[in-house]
PDB file of C-alpha atoms in Angstrom:
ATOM      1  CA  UNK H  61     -55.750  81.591  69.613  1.00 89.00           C
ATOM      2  CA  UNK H  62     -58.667  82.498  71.823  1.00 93.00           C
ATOM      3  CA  UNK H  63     -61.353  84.893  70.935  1.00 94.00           C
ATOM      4  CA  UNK H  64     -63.068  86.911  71.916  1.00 95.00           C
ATOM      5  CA  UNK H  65     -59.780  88.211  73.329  1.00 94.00           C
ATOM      6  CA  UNK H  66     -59.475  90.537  76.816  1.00 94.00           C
ATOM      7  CA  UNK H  67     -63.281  90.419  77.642  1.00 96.00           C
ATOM      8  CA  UNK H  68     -64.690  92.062  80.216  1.00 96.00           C
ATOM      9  CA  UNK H  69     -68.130  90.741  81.726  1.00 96.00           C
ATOM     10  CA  UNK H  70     -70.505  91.283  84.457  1.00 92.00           C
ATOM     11  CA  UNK H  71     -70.342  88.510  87.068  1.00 92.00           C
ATOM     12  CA  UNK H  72     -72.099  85.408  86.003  1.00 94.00           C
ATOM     13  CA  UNK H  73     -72.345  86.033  82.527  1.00 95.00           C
ATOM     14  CA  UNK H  74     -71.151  83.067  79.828  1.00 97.00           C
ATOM     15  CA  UNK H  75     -68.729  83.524  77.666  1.00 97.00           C
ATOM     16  CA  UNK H  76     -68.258  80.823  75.240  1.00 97.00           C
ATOM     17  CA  UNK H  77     -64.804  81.042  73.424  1.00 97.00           C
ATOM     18  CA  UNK H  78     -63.516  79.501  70.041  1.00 95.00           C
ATOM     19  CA  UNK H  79     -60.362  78.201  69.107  1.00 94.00           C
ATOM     20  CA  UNK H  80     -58.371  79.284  65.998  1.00 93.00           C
ATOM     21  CA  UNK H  81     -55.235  76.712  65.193  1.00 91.00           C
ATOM     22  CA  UNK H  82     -52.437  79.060  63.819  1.00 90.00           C
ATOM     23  CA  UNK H  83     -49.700  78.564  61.429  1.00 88.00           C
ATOM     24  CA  UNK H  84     -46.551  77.815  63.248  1.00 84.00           C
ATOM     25  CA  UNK H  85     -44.680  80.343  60.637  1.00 85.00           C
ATOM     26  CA  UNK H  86     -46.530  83.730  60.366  1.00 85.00           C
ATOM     27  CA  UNK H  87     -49.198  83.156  62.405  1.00 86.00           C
ATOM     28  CA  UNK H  88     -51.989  82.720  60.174  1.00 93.00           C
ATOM     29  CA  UNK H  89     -54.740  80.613  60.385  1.00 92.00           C
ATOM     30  CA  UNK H  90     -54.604  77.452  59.148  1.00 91.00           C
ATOM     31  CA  UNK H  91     -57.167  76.784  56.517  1.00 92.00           C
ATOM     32  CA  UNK H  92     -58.880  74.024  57.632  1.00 92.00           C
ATOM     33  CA  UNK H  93     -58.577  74.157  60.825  1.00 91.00           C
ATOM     34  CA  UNK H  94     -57.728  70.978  62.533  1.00 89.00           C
ATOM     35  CA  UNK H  95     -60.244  68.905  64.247  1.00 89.00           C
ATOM     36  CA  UNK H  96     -58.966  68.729  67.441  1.00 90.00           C
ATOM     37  CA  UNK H  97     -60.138  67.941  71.417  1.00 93.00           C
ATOM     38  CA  UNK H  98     -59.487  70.937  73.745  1.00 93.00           C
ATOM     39  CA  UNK H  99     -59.531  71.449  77.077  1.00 95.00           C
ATOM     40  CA  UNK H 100     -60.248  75.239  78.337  1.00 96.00           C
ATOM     41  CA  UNK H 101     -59.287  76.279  82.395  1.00 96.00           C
ATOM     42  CA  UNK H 102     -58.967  79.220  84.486  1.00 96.00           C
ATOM     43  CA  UNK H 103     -56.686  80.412  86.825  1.00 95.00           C
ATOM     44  CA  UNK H 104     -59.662  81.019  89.620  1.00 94.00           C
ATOM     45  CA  UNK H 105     -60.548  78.167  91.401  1.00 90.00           C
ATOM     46  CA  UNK H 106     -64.623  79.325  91.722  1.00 94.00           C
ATOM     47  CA  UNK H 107     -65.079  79.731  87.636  1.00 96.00           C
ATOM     48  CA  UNK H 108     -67.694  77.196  86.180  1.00 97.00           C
ATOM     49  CA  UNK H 109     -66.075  75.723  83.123  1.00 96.00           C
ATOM     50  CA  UNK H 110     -68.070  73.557  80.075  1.00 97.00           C
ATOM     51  CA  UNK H 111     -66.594  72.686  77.319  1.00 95.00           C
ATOM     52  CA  UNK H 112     -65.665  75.974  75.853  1.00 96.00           C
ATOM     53  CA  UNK H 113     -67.955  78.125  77.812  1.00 97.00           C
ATOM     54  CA  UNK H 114     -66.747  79.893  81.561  1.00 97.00           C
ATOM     55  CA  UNK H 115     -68.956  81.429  83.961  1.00 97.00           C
ATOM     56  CA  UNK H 116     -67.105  83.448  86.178  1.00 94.00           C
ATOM     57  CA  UNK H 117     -68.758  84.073  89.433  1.00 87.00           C
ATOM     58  CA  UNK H 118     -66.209  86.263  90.587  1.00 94.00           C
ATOM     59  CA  UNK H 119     -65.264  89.571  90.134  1.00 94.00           C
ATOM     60  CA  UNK H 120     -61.681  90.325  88.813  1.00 96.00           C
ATOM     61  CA  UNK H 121     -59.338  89.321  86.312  1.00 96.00           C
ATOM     62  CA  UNK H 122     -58.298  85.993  85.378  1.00 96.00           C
ATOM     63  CA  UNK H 123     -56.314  83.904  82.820  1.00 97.00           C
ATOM     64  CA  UNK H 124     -58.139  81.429  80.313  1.00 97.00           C
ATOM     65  CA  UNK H 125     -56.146  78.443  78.703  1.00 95.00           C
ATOM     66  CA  UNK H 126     -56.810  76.121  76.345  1.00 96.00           C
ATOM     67  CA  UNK H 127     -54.826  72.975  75.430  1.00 94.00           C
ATOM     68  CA  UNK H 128     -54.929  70.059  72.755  1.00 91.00           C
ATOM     69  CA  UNK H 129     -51.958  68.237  72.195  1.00 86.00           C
ATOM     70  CA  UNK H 130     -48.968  70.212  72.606  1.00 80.00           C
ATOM     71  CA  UNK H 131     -50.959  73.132  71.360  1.00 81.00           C
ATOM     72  CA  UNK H 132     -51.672  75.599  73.979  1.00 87.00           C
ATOM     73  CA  UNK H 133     -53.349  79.270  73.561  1.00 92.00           C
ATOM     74  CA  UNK H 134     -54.812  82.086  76.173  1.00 94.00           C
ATOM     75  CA  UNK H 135     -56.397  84.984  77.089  1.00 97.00           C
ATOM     76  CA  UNK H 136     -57.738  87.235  79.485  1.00 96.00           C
ATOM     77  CA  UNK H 137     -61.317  87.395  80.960  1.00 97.00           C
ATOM     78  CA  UNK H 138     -61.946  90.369  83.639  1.00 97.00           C
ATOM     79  CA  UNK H 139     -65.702  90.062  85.682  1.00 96.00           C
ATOM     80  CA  UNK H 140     -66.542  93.433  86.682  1.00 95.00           C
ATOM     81  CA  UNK H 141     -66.612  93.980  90.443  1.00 94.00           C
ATOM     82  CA  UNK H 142     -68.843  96.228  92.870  1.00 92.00           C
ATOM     83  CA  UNK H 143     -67.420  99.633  92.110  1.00 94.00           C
ATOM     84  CA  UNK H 144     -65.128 101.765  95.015  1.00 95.00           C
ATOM     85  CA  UNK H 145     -65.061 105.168  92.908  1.00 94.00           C
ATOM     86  CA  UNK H 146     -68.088 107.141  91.078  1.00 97.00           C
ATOM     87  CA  UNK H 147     -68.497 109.858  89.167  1.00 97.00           C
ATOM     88  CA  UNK H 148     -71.875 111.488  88.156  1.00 98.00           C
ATOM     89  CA  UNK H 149     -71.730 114.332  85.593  1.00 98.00           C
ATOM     90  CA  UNK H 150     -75.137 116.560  84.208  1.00 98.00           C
ATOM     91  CA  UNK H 151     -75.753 117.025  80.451  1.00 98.00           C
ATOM     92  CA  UNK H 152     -75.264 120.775  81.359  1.00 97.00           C
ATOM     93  CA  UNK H 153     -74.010 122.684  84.466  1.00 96.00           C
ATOM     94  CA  UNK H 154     -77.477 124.632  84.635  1.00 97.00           C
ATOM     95  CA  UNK H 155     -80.812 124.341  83.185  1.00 97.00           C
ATOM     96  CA  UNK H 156     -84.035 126.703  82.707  1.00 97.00           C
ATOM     97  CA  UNK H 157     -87.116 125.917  85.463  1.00 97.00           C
ATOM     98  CA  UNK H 158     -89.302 122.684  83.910  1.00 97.00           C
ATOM     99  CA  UNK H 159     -86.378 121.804  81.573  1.00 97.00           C
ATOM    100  CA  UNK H 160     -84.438 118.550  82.160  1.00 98.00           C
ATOM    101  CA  UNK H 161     -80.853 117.256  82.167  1.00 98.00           C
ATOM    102  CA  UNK H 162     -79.628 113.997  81.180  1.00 98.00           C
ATOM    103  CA  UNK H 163     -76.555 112.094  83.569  1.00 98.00           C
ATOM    104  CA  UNK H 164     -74.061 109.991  82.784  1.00 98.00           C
ATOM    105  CA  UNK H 165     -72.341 108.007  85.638  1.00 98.00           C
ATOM    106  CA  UNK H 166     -68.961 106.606  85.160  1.00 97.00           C
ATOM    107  CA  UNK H 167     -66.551 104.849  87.997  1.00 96.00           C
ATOM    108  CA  UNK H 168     -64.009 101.496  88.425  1.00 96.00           C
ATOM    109  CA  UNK H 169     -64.100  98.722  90.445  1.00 96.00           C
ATOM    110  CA  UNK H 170     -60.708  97.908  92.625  1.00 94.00           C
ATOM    111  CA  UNK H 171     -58.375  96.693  89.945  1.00 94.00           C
ATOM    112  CA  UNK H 172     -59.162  99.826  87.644  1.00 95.00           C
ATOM    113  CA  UNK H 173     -61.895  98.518  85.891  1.00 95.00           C
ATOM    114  CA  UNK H 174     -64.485 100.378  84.207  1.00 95.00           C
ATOM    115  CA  UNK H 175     -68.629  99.638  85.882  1.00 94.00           C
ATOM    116  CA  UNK H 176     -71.767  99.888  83.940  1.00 93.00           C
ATOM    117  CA  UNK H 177     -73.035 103.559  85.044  1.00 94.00           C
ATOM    118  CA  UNK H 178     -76.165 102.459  83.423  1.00 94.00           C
ATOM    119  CA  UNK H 179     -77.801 100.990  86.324  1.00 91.00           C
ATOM    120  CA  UNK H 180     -77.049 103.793  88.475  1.00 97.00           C
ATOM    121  CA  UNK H 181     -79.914 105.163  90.579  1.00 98.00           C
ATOM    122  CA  UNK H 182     -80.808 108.623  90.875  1.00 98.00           C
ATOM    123  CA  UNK H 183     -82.055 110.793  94.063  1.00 98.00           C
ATOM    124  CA  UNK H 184     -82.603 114.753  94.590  1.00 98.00           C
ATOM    125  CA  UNK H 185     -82.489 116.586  97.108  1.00 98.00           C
ATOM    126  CA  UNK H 186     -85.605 118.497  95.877  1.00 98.00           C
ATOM    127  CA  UNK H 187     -88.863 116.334  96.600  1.00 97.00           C
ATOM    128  CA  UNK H 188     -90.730 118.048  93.090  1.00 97.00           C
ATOM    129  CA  UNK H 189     -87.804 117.073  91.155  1.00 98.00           C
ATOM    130  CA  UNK H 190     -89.216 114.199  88.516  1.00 98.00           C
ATOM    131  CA  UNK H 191     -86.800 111.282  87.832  1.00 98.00           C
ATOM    132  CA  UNK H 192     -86.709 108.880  84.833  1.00 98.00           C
ATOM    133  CA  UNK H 193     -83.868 106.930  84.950  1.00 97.00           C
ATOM    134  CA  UNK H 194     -80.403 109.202  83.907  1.00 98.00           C
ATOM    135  CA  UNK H 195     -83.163 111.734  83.113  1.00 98.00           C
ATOM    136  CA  UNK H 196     -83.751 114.208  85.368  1.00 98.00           C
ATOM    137  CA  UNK H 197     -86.893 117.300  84.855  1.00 98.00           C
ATOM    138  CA  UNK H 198     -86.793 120.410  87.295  1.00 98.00           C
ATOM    139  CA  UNK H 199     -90.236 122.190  87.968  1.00 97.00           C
ATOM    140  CA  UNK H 200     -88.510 124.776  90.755  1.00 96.00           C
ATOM    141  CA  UNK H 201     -85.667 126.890  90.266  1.00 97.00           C
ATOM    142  CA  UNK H 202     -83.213 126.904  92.897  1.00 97.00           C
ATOM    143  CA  UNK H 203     -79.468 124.710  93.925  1.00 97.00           C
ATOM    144  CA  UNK H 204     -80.537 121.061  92.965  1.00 98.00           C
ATOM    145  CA  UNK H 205     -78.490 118.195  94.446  1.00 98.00           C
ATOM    146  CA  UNK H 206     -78.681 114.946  92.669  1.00 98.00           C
ATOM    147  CA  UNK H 207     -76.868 111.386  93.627  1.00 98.00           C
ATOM    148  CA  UNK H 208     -76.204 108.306  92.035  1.00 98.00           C
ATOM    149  CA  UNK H 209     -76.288 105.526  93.952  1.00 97.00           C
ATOM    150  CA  UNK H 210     -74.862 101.722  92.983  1.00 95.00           C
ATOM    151  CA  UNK H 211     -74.834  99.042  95.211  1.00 89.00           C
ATOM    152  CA  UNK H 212     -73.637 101.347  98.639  1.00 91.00           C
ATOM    153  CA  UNK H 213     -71.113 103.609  96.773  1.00 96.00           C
ATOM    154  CA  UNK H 214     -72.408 107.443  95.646  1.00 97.00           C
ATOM    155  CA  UNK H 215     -71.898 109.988  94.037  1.00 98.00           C
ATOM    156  CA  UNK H 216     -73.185 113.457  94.048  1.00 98.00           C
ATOM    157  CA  UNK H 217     -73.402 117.026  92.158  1.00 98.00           C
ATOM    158  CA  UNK H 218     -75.183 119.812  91.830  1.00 98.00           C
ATOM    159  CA  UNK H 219     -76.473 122.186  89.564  1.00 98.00           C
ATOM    160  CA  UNK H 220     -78.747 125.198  89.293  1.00 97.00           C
ATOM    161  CA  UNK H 221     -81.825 125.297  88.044  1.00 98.00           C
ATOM    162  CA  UNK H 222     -82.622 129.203  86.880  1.00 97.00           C
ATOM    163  CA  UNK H 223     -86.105 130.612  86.843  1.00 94.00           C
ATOM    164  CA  UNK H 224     -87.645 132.523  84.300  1.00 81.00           C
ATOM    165  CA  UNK H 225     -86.845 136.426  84.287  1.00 80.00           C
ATOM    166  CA  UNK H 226     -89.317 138.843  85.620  1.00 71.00           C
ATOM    167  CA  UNK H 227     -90.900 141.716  83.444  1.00 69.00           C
ATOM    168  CA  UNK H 228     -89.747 144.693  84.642  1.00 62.00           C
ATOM    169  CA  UNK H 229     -91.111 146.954  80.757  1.00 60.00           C
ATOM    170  CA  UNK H 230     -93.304 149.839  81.754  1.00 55.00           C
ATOM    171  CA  UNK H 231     -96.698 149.328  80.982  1.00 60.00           C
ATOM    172  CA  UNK H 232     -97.642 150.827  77.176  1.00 61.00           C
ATOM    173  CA  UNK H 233     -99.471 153.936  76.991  1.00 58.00           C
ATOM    174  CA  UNK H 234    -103.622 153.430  76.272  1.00 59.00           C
ATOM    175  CA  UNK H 235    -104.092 152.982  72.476  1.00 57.00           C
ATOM    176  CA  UNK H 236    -106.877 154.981  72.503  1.00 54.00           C
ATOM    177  CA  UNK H 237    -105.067 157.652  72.404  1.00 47.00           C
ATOM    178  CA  UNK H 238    -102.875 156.960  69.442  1.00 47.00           C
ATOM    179  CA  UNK H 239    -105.792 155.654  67.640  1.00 47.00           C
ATOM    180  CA  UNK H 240    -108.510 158.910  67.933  1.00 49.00           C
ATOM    181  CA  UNK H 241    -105.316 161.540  67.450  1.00 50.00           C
ATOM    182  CA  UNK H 242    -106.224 163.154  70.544  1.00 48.00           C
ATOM    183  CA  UNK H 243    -104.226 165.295  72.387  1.00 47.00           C
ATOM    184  CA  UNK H 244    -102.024 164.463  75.374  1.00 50.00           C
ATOM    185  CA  UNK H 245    -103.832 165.693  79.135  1.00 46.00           C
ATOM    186  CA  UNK H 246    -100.913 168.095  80.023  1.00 52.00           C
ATOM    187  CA  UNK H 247    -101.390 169.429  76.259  1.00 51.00           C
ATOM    188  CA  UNK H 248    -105.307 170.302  76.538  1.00 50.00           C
ATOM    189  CA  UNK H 249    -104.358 172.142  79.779  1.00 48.00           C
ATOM    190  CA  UNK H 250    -101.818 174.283  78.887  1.00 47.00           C
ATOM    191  CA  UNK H 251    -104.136 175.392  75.989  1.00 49.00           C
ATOM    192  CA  UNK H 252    -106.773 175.763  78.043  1.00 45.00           C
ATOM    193  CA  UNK H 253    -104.797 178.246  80.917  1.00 50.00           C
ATOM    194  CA  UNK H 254    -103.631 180.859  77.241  1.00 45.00           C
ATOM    195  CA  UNK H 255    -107.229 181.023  76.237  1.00 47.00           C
ATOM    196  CA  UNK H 256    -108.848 182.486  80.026  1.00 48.00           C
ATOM    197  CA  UNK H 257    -105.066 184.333  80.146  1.00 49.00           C
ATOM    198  CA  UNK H 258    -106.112 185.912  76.462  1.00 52.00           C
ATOM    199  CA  UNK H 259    -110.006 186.097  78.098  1.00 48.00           C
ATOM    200  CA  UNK H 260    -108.654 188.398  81.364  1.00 46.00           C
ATOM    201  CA  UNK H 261    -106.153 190.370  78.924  1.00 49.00           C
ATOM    202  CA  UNK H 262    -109.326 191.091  76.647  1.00 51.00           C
ATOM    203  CA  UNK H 263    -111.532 192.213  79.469  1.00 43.00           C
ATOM    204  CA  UNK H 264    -109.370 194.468  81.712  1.00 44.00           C
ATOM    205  CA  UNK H 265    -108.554 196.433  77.697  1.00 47.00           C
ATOM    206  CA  UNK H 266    -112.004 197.146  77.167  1.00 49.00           C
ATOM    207  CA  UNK H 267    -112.190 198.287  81.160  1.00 45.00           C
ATOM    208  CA  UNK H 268    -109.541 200.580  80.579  1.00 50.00           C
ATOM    209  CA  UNK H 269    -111.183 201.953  77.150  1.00 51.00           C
ATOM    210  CA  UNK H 270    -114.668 202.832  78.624  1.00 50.00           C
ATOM    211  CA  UNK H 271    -112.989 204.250  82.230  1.00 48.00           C
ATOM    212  CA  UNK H 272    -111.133 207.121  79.336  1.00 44.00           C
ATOM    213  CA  UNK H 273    -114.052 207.863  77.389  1.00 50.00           C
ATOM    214  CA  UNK H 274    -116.494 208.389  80.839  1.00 51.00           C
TER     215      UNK H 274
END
């Protein structure tokens, strides 16, 4: 047995493998394990082979064997390849002006395999827009377009980015007046218009009084 088992790897990384010896019956491991001479291969021609350790250089899948005797045991290796499908997704569809959304970038190379979104690089189509890393912040509110970019394959969404509500409350009456009690404008001159009314009523009485006694 071969471990680790179905590994996938970006091109040109090592993988150095161990061998396990297992029972014939059950499939256990035998305990000790033999001390035995292996010899590991691949199935593509351009892997880099040591001992136990392969170096794949290119992307793919491949099959790794190992043989001692008439023992014989394999396994899988897939090396990632340049990917032909991405997806980039926001944290959140929309955000408040000067908050910030987070990406995450997903996609497959051409036999289905998963690529590192990690190393994804981000653009906007808003110059203001500040970018660290997956992290995008958004100091203007309006439609913000933002790609991901690896190696020449992109990928693009966009979301809105709302501004901050306007005040529309009437303004609050002074507090002066509240404060000092005092009455209201329209108040003072309605009181003021009875009191001359009373004043004329008063005068044209005692007119009237003086013209019957002359």
């Amino acid at each position: 047995m071969l471990s680790p088992s179905n590994a996938v790897v970006e091109p040109g990384t090592p993988v150095t493998f161990e061998v396990t010896v297992l029972a014939s019956e059950g499939g256990a491991p035998l305990d000790p394990q033999p001390e035995l001479t292996y010899t590991l291969g691949t199935d593509a021609g351009d892997d880099i082979v040591d001992g136990l350790t392969v170096t794949a250089t290119s992307s793919g899948p491949r099959a790794v064997f190992v043989r001692s005797g008439s023992q014989y045991g394999s396994t899988s290796l897939t090396v990632i390849g340049e990917p032909v499908a991405m997806q980039v997704t926001p944290s959140a569809p929309s955000v408040a002006q000067g908050g910030s959304l987070t990406f995450t970038v997903t996609g497959t190379d051409k036999w289905g395999t998963p690529i590192d979104g990690s190393a994804a690089v981000l653009t906007s189509s808003v110059a203001t827009d500040v970018i660290d890393g997956l992290k995008v912040t958004f100091p203007t509110a309006s439609p913000h377009t933002i790609t991901a970019t690896i190696g020449g394959v992109t990928a693009s969404v966009t979301v809105e980015v709302v501004g901050a509500p306007v005040n529309s409350a009437a303004p609050a009456a002074p507090a002066g007046l509240a404060e000092t009690g005092a009455a209201p404008l329209g108040a003072g001159l309605v009181a003021a218009t009875l009191l001359l009314a009373g004043a004329a009523i008063s005068v044209l009485t005692m007119a009237r009084r003086r013209s019957l006694h002359g």
